[in-house]
Amino acid sequence: MLVYGTKVVIPAEVEIPSLRVIQEAKLDDAEWIGVRQEQLMLIDEKKLDAVCHGQLYQNRMASAFNKRVKPRQLIPGQLVLKKIFPHQEKAKGNFTHNWQGPYVVH
C-alpha cells in the first residue's frame, strides 16, 4: 500500500494490463478478450516497425561510413603498409609506429 491507500501498479501493467488491473477496472470477459486481441495484434505491428527502423538505421550508418572509404586498386607486387589500430597490443605507448610493413601484395 502506498501513502494514499492505493495498491502498487508496475508501469508495464499500465500499458498491458494484467488480470489484477482488469479485475479492479471491472471489465466483463467479452470486453477484456476484445481488448486483449487488439493488443496482441498491435505487438506484431510494433515488431515490424522495430525491424524496419533497425534496417533503416543500419543502412544510414553504412552509407555514412562508406562516404569516407576510398576504393583503391591493389596490383600484385605493390608494397603496402598495414595500419595498427589503437586497441591492438602493438599500439601501446606514445612513440610506437602507426603502421606495420611494408608487405608485398600477392
GROMACS .gro file of N, CA and C in nm:
model
  318
    1MET      N    1   0.085  -0.120   0.000
    1MET     CA    2   0.000   0.000   0.000
    1MET      C    3   0.088   0.125   0.000
    2LEU      N    4   0.050   0.220  -0.079
    2LEU     CA    5   0.122   0.345  -0.084
    2LEU      C    6   0.068   0.442   0.020
    3VAL      N    7   0.119   0.561   0.019
    3VAL     CA    8   0.077   0.663   0.116
    3VAL      C    9  -0.070   0.695   0.101
    4TYR      N   10  -0.121   0.696  -0.022
    4TYR     CA   11  -0.258   0.739  -0.046
    4TYR      C   12  -0.357   0.624  -0.040
    5GLY      N   13  -0.315   0.503   0.000
    5GLY     CA   14  -0.406   0.392   0.017
    5GLY      C   15  -0.437   0.313  -0.108
    6THR      N   16  -0.361   0.334  -0.216
    6THR     CA   17  -0.382   0.256  -0.337
    6THR      C   18  -0.273   0.151  -0.350
    7LYS      N   19  -0.303   0.044  -0.426
    7LYS     CA   20  -0.205  -0.062  -0.444
    7LYS      C   21  -0.104  -0.021  -0.551
    8VAL      N   22   0.012  -0.080  -0.543
    8VAL     CA   23   0.120  -0.051  -0.636
    8VAL      C   24   0.090  -0.118  -0.769
    9VAL      N   25   0.109  -0.045  -0.880
    9VAL     CA   26   0.092  -0.099  -1.014
    9VAL      C   27   0.223  -0.079  -1.088
   10ILE      N   28   0.276  -0.187  -1.141
   10ILE     CA   29   0.401  -0.180  -1.218
   10ILE      C   30   0.374  -0.101  -1.346
   11PRO      N   31   0.469  -0.017  -1.391
   11PRO     CA   32   0.445   0.062  -1.513
   11PRO      C   33   0.409  -0.022  -1.635
   12ALA      N   34   0.459  -0.144  -1.642
   12ALA     CA   35   0.424  -0.230  -1.756
   12ALA      C   36   0.277  -0.269  -1.751
   13GLU      N   37   0.220  -0.278  -1.632
   13GLU     CA   38   0.079  -0.315  -1.620
   13GLU      C   39  -0.013  -0.204  -1.665
   14VAL      N   40   0.034  -0.082  -1.666
   14VAL     CA   41  -0.050   0.029  -1.712
   14VAL      C   42  -0.071   0.018  -1.862
   15GLU      N   43   0.036  -0.016  -1.936
   15GLU     CA   44   0.025  -0.026  -2.081
   15GLU      C   45  -0.039  -0.158  -2.123
   16ILE      N   46   0.005  -0.270  -2.064
   16ILE     CA   47  -0.052  -0.402  -2.094
   16ILE      C   48  -0.112  -0.453  -1.963
   17PRO      N   49  -0.239  -0.437  -1.943
   17PRO     CA   50  -0.299  -0.468  -1.813
   17PRO      C   51  -0.292  -0.617  -1.778
   18SER      N   52  -0.264  -0.642  -1.653
   18SER     CA   53  -0.264  -0.779  -1.603
   18SER      C   54  -0.404  -0.813  -1.551
   19LEU      N   55  -0.421  -0.935  -1.504
   19LEU     CA   56  -0.551  -0.980  -1.454
   19LEU      C   57  -0.596  -0.896  -1.335
   20ARG      N   58  -0.500  -0.860  -1.249
   20ARG     CA   59  -0.534  -0.780  -1.132
   20ARG      C   60  -0.588  -0.643  -1.171
   21VAL      N   61  -0.524  -0.578  -1.268
   21VAL     CA   62  -0.569  -0.446  -1.311
   21VAL      C   63  -0.706  -0.455  -1.377
   22ILE      N   64  -0.729  -0.562  -1.452
   22ILE     CA   65  -0.859  -0.580  -1.519
   22ILE      C   66  -0.970  -0.603  -1.417
   23GLN      N   67  -0.939  -0.680  -1.313
   23GLN     CA   68  -1.039  -0.704  -1.209
   23GLN      C   69  -1.073  -0.575  -1.136
   24GLU      N   70  -0.975  -0.490  -1.114
   24GLU     CA   71  -1.001  -0.363  -1.049
   24GLU      C   72  -1.083  -0.270  -1.138
   25ALA      N   73  -1.062  -0.278  -1.270
   25ALA     CA   74  -1.138  -0.195  -1.363
   25ALA      C   75  -1.278  -0.250  -1.386
   26LYS      N   76  -1.302  -0.375  -1.344
   26LYS     CA   77  -1.433  -0.441  -1.353
   26LYS      C   78  -1.483  -0.450  -1.497
   27LEU      N   79  -1.397  -0.502  -1.587
   27LEU     CA   80  -1.436  -0.526  -1.725
   27LEU      C   81  -1.499  -0.665  -1.736
   28ASP      N   82  -1.597  -0.679  -1.823
   28ASP     CA   83  -1.654  -0.812  -1.843
   28ASP      C   84  -1.563  -0.892  -1.937
   29ASP      N   85  -1.585  -1.023  -1.943
   29ASP     CA   86  -1.495  -1.113  -2.017
   29ASP      C   87  -1.489  -1.081  -2.166
   30ALA      N   88  -1.602  -1.054  -2.228
   30ALA     CA   89  -1.605  -1.028  -2.373
   30ALA      C   90  -1.526  -0.902  -2.406
   31GLU      N   91  -1.544  -0.801  -2.324
   31GLU     CA   92  -1.473  -0.675  -2.347
   31GLU      C   93  -1.323  -0.695  -2.326
   32TRP      N   94  -1.288  -0.773  -2.223
   32TRP     CA   95  -1.148  -0.799  -2.194
   32TRP      C   96  -1.083  -0.878  -2.307
   33ILE      N   97  -1.154  -0.977  -2.360
   33ILE     CA   98  -1.100  -1.057  -2.471
   33ILE      C   99  -1.076  -0.970  -2.593
   34GLY      N  100  -1.171  -0.882  -2.624
   34GLY     CA  101  -1.155  -0.793  -2.739
   34GLY      C  102  -1.035  -0.700  -2.724
   35VAL      N  103  -1.020  -0.643  -2.606
   35VAL     CA  104  -0.907  -0.553  -2.581
   35VAL      C  105  -0.775  -0.629  -2.591
   36ARG      N  106  -0.773  -0.749  -2.535
   36ARG     CA  107  -0.650  -0.830  -2.536
   36ARG      C  108  -0.612  -0.870  -2.679
   37GLN      N  109  -0.709  -0.906  -2.763
   37GLN     CA  110  -0.679  -0.941  -2.902
   37GLN      C  111  -0.624  -0.822  -2.979
   38GLU      N  112  -0.678  -0.704  -2.953
   38GLU     CA  113  -0.626  -0.583  -3.018
   38GLU      C  114  -0.481  -0.558  -2.978
   39GLN      N  115  -0.451  -0.579  -2.850
   39GLN     CA  116  -0.315  -0.559  -2.803
   39GLN      C  117  -0.220  -0.660  -2.867
   40LEU      N  118  -0.263  -0.785  -2.879
   40LEU     CA  119  -0.178  -0.888  -2.939
   40LEU      C  120  -0.153  -0.859  -3.086
   41MET      N  121  -0.253  -0.805  -3.157
   41MET     CA  122  -0.232  -0.769  -3.298
   41MET      C  123  -0.134  -0.653  -3.310
   42LEU      N  124  -0.140  -0.561  -3.217
   42LEU     CA  125  -0.050  -0.446  -3.223
   42LEU      C  126   0.095  -0.486  -3.195
   43ILE      N  127   0.116  -0.595  -3.122
   43ILE     CA  128   0.252  -0.640  -3.092
   43ILE      C  129   0.324  -0.675  -3.221
   44ASP      N  130   0.258  -0.746  -3.313
   44ASP     CA  131   0.321  -0.782  -3.441
   44ASP      C  132   0.358  -0.656  -3.520
   45GLU      N  133   0.269  -0.558  -3.521
   45GLU     CA  134   0.296  -0.434  -3.593
   45GLU      C  135   0.415  -0.361  -3.532
   46LYS      N  136   0.422  -0.361  -3.398
   46LYS     CA  137   0.534  -0.294  -3.332
   46LYS      C  138   0.665  -0.366  -3.361
   47LYS      N  139   0.662  -0.500  -3.369
   47LYS     CA  140   0.783  -0.575  -3.402
   47LYS      C  141   0.829  -0.541  -3.543
   48LEU      N  142   0.737  -0.535  -3.638
   48LEU     CA  143   0.773  -0.500  -3.776
   48LEU      C  144   0.829  -0.358  -3.784
   49ASP      N  145   0.768  -0.265  -3.709
   49ASP     CA  146   0.819  -0.128  -3.707
   49ASP      C  147   0.961  -0.125  -3.653
   50ALA      N  148   0.987  -0.202  -3.548
   50ALA     CA  149   1.121  -0.205  -3.489
   50ALA      C  150   1.222  -0.263  -3.587
   51VAL      N  151   1.185  -0.369  -3.659
   51VAL     CA  152   1.276  -0.429  -3.757
   51VAL      C  153   1.305  -0.330  -3.870
   52CYS      N  154   1.202  -0.264  -3.920
   52CYS     CA  155   1.221  -0.166  -4.028
   52CYS      C  156   1.309  -0.051  -3.981
   53HIS      N  157   1.285  -0.004  -3.860
   53HIS     CA  158   1.365   0.105  -3.805
   53HIS      C  159   1.512   0.062  -3.792
   54GLY      N  160   1.535  -0.060  -3.747
   54GLY     CA  161   1.671  -0.111  -3.734
   54GLY      C  162   1.741  -0.121  -3.868
   55GLN      N  163   1.670  -0.168  -3.970
   55GLN     CA  164   1.730  -0.179  -4.103
   55GLN      C  165   1.761  -0.041  -4.161
   56LEU      N  166   1.672   0.055  -4.143
   56LEU     CA  167   1.698   0.191  -4.191
   56LEU      C  168   1.820   0.251  -4.121
   57TYR      N  169   1.830   0.226  -3.991
   57TYR     CA  170   1.945   0.277  -3.914
   57TYR      C  171   2.075   0.215  -3.965
   58GLN      N  172   2.075   0.084  -3.989
   58GLN     CA  173   2.196   0.018  -4.040
   58GLN      C  174   2.234   0.071  -4.178
   59ASN      N  175   2.135   0.094  -4.263
   59ASN     CA  176   2.164   0.149  -4.397
   59ASN      C  177   2.224   0.290  -4.387
   60ARG      N  178   2.169   0.372  -4.297
   60ARG     CA  179   2.224   0.506  -4.280
   60ARG      C  180   2.367   0.502  -4.227
   61MET      N  181   2.393   0.414  -4.131
   61MET     CA  182   2.528   0.402  -4.076
   61MET      C  183   2.626   0.352  -4.183
   62ALA      N  184   2.583   0.255  -4.264
   62ALA     CA  185   2.670   0.202  -4.369
   62ALA      C  186   2.701   0.309  -4.473
   63SER      N  187   2.601   0.386  -4.512
   63SER     CA  188   2.626   0.490  -4.613
   63SER      C  189   2.715   0.600  -4.556
   64ALA      N  190   2.699   0.634  -4.428
   64ALA     CA  191   2.786   0.735  -4.366
   64ALA      C  192   2.930   0.684  -4.359
   65PHE      N  193   2.948   0.558  -4.329
   65PHE     CA  194   3.083   0.500  -4.325
   65PHE      C  195   3.143   0.493  -4.464
   66ASN      N  196   3.064   0.452  -4.563
   66ASN     CA  197   3.114   0.433  -4.699
   66ASN      C  198   3.148   0.564  -4.769
   67LYS      N  199   3.099   0.676  -4.718
   67LYS     CA  200   3.134   0.805  -4.777
   67LYS      C  201   3.284   0.833  -4.765
   68ARG      N  202   3.342   0.787  -4.654
   68ARG     CA  203   3.483   0.815  -4.628
   68ARG      C  204   3.578   0.709  -4.683
   69VAL      N  205   3.525   0.597  -4.726
   69VAL     CA  206   3.609   0.490  -4.777
   69VAL      C  207   3.652   0.523  -4.920
   70LYS      N  208   3.783   0.518  -4.943
   70LYS     CA  209   3.835   0.544  -5.078
   70LYS      C  210   3.871   0.410  -5.142
   71PRO      N  211   3.804   0.373  -5.250
   71PRO     CA  212   3.839   0.246  -5.315
   71PRO      C  213   3.976   0.257  -5.383
   72ARG      N  214   4.057   0.153  -5.366
   72ARG     CA  215   4.189   0.152  -5.426
   72ARG      C  216   4.213   0.018  -5.494
   73GLN      N  217   4.278   0.022  -5.607
   73GLN     CA  218   4.314  -0.099  -5.678
   73GLN      C  219   4.454  -0.140  -5.634
   74LEU      N  220   4.467  -0.262  -5.583
   74LEU     CA  221   4.598  -0.313  -5.545
   74LEU      C  222   4.648  -0.406  -5.654
   75ILE      N  223   4.769  -0.382  -5.697
   75ILE     CA  224   4.829  -0.459  -5.806
   75ILE      C  225   4.929  -0.556  -5.744
   76PRO      N  226   4.933  -0.682  -5.791
   76PRO     CA  227   5.033  -0.777  -5.737
   76PRO      C  228   5.175  -0.723  -5.754
   77GLY      N  229   5.254  -0.736  -5.646
   77GLY     CA  230   5.390  -0.685  -5.645
   77GLY      C  231   5.401  -0.548  -5.582
   78GLN      N  232   5.290  -0.482  -5.555
   78GLN     CA  233   5.289  -0.349  -5.495
   78GLN      C  234   5.319  -0.360  -5.346
   79LEU      N  235   5.390  -0.262  -5.291
   79LEU     CA  236   5.419  -0.258  -5.148
   79LEU      C  237   5.309  -0.181  -5.076
   80VAL      N  238   5.262  -0.235  -4.964
   80VAL     CA  239   5.156  -0.170  -4.887
   80VAL      C  240   5.195  -0.171  -4.740
   81LEU      N  241   5.134  -0.081  -4.664
   81LEU     CA  242   5.151  -0.075  -4.519
   81LEU      C  243   5.021  -0.118  -4.451
   82LYS      N  244   5.033  -0.176  -4.332
   82LYS     CA  245   4.916  -0.218  -4.255
   82LYS      C  246   4.905  -0.127  -4.134
   83LYS      N  247   4.787  -0.069  -4.114
   83LYS     CA  248   4.766   0.021  -4.002
   83LYS      C  249   4.754  -0.057  -3.872
   84ILE      N  250   4.814  -0.006  -3.766
   84ILE     CA  251   4.800  -0.065  -3.633
   84ILE      C  252   4.692   0.017  -3.561
   85PHE      N  253   4.582  -0.047  -3.523
   85PHE     CA  254   4.471   0.022  -3.457
   85PHE      C  255   4.498   0.037  -3.308
   86PRO      N  256   4.438   0.136  -3.242
   86PRO     CA  257   4.468   0.163  -3.101
   86PRO      C  258   4.437   0.048  -3.005
   87HIS      N  259   4.344  -0.039  -3.040
   87HIS     CA  260   4.308  -0.147  -2.947
   87HIS      C  261   4.402  -0.267  -2.958
   88GLN      N  262   4.495  -0.268  -3.053
   88GLN     CA  263   4.588  -0.378  -3.068
   88GLN      C  264   4.704  -0.363  -2.970
   89GLU      N  265   4.766  -0.476  -2.934
   89GLU     CA  266   4.873  -0.474  -2.834
   89GLU      C  267   4.997  -0.400  -2.883
   90LYS      N  268   5.024  -0.403  -3.012
   90LYS     CA  269   5.143  -0.338  -3.065
   90LYS      C  270   5.132  -0.186  -3.065
   91ALA      N  271   5.014  -0.132  -3.037
   91ALA     CA  272   4.992   0.013  -3.040
   91ALA      C  273   5.018   0.077  -2.904
   92LYS      N  274   5.074   0.005  -2.809
   92LYS     CA  275   5.095   0.059  -2.675
   92LYS      C  276   5.212   0.157  -2.676
   93GLY      N  277   5.194   0.268  -2.613
   93GLY     CA  278   5.300   0.368  -2.600
   93GLY      C  279   5.283   0.483  -2.697
   94ASN      N  280   5.343   0.596  -2.660
   94ASN     CA  281   5.330   0.717  -2.742
   94ASN      C  282   5.422   0.716  -2.863
   95PHE      N  283   5.536   0.648  -2.852
   95PHE     CA  284   5.636   0.658  -2.958
   95PHE      C  285   5.642   0.533  -3.045
   96THR      N  286   5.535   0.453  -3.046
   96THR     CA  287   5.531   0.334  -3.131
   96THR      C  288   5.486   0.374  -3.271
   97HIS      N  289   5.513   0.288  -3.366
   97HIS     CA  290   5.474   0.314  -3.504
   97HIS      C  291   5.325   0.296  -3.523
   98ASN      N  292   5.266   0.369  -3.617
   98ASN     CA  293   5.125   0.356  -3.651
   98ASN      C  294   5.101   0.254  -3.761
   99TRP      N  295   5.208   0.210  -3.826
   99TRP     CA  296   5.196   0.122  -3.940
   99TRP      C  297   5.290   0.004  -3.927
  100GLN      N  298   5.254  -0.107  -3.988
  100GLN     CA  299   5.339  -0.225  -3.998
  100GLN      C  300   5.372  -0.246  -4.144
  101GLY      N  301   5.486  -0.300  -4.170
  101GLY     CA  302   5.514  -0.334  -4.309
  101GLY      C  303   5.647  -0.281  -4.352
  102PRO      N  304   5.676  -0.276  -4.475
  102PRO     CA  305   5.590  -0.294  -4.590
  102PRO      C  306   5.564  -0.442  -4.624
  103TYR      N  307   5.449  -0.467  -4.680
  103TYR     CA  308   5.409  -0.601  -4.725
  103TYR      C  309   5.393  -0.598  -4.877
  104VAL      N  310   5.415  -0.712  -4.938
  104VAL     CA  311   5.402  -0.725  -5.083
  104VAL      C  312   5.267  -0.789  -5.115
  105VAL      N  313   5.192  -0.730  -5.207
  105VAL     CA  314   5.062  -0.783  -5.247
  105VAL      C  315   5.083  -0.900  -5.341
  106HIS      N  316   5.019  -1.014  -5.313
  106HIS     CA  317   5.029  -1.133  -5.399
  106HIS      C  318   4.897  -1.156  -5.470
   0.00000   0.00000   0.00000
